[in-house]
Coordinates of N, CA and C in Angstrom, one line a residue:
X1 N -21.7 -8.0 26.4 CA -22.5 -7.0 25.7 C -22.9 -7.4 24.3
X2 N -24.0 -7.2 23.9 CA -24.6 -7.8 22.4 C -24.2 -7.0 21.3
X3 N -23.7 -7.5 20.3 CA -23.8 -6.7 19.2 C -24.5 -6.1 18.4
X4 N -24.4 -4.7 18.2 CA -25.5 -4.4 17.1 C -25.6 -4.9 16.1
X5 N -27.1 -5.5 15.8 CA -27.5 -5.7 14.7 C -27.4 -5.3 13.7
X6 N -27.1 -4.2 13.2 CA -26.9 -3.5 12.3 C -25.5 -2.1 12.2
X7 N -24.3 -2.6 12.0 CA -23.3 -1.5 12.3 C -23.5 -1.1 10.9
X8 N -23.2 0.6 11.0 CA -22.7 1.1 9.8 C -21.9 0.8 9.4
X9 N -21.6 0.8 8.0 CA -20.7 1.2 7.2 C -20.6 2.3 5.7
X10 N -19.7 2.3 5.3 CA -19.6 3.2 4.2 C -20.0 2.7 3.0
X11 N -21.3 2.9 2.3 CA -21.9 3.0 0.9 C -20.7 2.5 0.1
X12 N -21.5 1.5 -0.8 CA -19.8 1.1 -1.8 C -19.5 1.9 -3.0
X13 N -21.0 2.9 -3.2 CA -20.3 3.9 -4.0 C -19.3 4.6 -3.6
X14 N -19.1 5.0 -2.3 CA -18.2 6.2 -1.6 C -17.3 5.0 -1.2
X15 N -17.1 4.3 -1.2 CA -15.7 3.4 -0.9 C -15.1 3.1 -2.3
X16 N -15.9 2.9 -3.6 CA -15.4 3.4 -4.7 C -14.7 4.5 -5.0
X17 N -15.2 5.5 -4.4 CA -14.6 6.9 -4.6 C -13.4 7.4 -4.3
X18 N -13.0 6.6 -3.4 CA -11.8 6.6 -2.3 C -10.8 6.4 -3.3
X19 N -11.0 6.1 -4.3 CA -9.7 5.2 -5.7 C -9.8 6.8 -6.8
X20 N -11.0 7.9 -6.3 CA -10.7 8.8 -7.1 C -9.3 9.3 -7.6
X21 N -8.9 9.9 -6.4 CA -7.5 10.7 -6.7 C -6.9 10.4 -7.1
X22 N -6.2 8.9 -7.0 CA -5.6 8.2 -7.4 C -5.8 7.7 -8.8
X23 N -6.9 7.6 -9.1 CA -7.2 7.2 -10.8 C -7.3 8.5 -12.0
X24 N -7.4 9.7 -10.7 CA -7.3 11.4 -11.9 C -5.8 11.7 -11.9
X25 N -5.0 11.3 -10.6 CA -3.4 11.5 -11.0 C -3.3 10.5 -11.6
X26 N -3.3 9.6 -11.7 CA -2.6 8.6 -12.7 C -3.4 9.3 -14.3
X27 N -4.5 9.5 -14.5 CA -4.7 9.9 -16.2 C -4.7 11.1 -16.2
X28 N -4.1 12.0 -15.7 CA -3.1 13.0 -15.8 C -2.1 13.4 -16.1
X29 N -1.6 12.1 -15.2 CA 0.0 11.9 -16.1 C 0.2 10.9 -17.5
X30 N -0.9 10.6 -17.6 CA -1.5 9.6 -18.9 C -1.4 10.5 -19.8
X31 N -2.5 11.4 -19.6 CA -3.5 11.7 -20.7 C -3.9 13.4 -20.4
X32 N -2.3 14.3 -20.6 CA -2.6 16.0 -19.2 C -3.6 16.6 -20.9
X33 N -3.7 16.6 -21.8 CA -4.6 17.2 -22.8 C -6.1 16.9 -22.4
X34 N -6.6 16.2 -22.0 CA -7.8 15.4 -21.6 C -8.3 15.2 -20.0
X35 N -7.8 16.1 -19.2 CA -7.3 15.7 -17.8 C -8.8 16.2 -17.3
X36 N -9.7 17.1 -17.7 CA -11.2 17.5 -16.9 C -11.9 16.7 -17.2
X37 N -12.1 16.3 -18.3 CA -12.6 15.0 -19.1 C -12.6 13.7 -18.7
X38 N -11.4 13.2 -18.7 CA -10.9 12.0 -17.8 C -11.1 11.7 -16.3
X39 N -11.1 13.4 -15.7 CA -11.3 12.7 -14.4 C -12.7 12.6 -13.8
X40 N -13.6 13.6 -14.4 CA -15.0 13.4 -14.6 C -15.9 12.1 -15.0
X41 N -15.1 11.5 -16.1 CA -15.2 10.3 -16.3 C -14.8 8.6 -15.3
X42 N -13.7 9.5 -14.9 CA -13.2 8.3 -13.8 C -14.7 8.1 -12.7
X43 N -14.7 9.7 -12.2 CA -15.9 9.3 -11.1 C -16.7 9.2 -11.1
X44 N -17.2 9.0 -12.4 CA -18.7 8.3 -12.8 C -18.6 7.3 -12.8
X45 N -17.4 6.4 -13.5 CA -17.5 4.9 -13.6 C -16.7 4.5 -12.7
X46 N -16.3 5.1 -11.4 CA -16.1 4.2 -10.1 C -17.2 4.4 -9.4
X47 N -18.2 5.4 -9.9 CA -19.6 5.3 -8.4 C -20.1 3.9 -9.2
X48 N -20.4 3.9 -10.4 CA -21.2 3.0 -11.6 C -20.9 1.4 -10.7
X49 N -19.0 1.4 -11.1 CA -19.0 0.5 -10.4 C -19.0 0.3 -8.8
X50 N -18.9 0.9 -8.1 CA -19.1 0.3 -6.4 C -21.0 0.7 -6.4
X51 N -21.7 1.0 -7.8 CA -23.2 0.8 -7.4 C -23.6 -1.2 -7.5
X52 N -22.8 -1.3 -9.3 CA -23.2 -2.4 -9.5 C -22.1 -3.1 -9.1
X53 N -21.2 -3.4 -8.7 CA -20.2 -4.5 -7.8 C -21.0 -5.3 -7.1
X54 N -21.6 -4.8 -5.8 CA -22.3 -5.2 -4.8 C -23.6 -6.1 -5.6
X55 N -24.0 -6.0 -6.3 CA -25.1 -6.4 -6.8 C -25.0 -7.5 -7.6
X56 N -23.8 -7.7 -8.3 CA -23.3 -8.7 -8.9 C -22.7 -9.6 -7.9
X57 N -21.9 -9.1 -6.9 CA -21.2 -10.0 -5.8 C -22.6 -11.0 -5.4
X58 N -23.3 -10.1 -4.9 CA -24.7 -11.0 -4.2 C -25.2 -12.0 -4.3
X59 N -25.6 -11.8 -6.3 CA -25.9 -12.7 -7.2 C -25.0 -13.7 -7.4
X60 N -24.1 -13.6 -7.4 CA -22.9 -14.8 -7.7 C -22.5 -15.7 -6.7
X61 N -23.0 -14.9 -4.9 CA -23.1 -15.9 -3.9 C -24.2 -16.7 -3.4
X62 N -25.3 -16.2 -4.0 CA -26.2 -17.1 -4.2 C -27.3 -16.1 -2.6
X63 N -28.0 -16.7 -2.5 CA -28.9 -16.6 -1.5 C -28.4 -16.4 0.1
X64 N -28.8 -15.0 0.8 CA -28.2 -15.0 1.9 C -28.7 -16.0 3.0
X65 N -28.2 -16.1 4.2 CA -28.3 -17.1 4.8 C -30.1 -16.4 5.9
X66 N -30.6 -17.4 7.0 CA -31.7 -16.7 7.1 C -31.4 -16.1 8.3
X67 N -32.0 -15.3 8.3 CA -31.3 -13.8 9.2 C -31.8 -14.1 11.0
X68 N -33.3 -15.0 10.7 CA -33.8 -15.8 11.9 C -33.4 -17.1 12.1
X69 N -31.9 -17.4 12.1 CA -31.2 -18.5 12.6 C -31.2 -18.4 13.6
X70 N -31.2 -19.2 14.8 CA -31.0 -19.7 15.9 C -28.9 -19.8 16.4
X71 N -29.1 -19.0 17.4 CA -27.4 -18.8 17.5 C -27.5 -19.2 19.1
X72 N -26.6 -20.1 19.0 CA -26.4 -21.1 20.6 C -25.4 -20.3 21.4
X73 N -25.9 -19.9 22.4 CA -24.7 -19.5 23.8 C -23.5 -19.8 23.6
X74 N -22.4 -19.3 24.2 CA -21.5 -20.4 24.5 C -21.5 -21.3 25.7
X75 N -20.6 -22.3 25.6 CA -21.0 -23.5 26.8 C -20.9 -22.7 28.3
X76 N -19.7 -21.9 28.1 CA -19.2 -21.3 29.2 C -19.2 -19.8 29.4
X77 N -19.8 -19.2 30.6 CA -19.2 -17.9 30.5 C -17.7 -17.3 30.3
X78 N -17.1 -16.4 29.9 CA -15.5 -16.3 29.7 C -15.2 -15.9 31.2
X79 N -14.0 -16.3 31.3 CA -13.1 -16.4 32.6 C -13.5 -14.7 32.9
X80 N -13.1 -14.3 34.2 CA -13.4 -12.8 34.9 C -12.1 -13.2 35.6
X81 N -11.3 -12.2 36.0 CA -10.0 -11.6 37.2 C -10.9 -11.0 37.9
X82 N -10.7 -11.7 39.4 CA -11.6 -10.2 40.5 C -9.9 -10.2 40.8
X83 N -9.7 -8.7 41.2 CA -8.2 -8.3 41.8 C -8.8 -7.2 42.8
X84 N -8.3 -7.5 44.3 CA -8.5 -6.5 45.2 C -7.1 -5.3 45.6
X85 N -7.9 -4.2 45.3 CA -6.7 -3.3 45.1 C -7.4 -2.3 46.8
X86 N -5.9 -1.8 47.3 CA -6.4 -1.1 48.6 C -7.1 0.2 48.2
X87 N -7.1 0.7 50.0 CA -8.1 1.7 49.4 C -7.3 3.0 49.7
X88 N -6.9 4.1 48.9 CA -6.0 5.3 48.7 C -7.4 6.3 49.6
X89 N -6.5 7.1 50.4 CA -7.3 8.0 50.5 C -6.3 9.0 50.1
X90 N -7.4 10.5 49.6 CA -6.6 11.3 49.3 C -7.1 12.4 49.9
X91 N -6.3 13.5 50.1 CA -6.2 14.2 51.6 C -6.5 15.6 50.5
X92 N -7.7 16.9 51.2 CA -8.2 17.5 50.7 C -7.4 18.2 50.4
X93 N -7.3 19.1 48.8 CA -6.5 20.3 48.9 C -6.2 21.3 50.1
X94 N -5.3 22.2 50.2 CA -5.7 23.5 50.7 C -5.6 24.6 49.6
X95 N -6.7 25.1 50.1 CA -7.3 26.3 49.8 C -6.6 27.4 49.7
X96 N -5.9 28.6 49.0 CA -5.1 29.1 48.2 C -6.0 30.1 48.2
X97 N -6.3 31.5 48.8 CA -6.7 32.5 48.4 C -6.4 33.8 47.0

């Protein structure tokens, strides 16, 4: 079966996000005078960063590869098991008024 071209995944802002809770309890227990503040703050600069992460990663690996490459078969089909199993018959209920 072929793979799809294109699988989802999850936005890297919202895989940023996933570090929320964890970054509003930790400056909570930092910082409890400041805590609406701080954690408001946290989720702006984790979407900020999983916006520009990706963006920078990109650039730093240089140019993606070309998407109309040529991809060779394999030499062989993969091995198959035929296994013959007998044949069950199963005998009809009765009927139960």
């Amino acid at each position: 079966m072929a793979r799809d071209a294109r699988e989802w995944t999850v936005p890297a802002p919202l895989r940023a996000l996933m570090w929320w809770p964890a970054a509003a309890f930790v400056l909570v227990m930092v910082v409890p005078e400041a805590a609406a503040t701080s954690i408001a703050a946290s989720g702006v600069a984790l979407v900020a960063l999983g916006a520009v992460g990706p963006v920078v990663v990109r650039r730093l690996r240089g140019p993606a590869a070309v998407s109309g490459a040529v991809v060779e078969p394999p030499a062989q089909d993969p091995p198959t098991v035929e296994i013959e199993l007998p044949t069950v018959e199963i005998k009809p209920a009765r009927r139960v008024a």
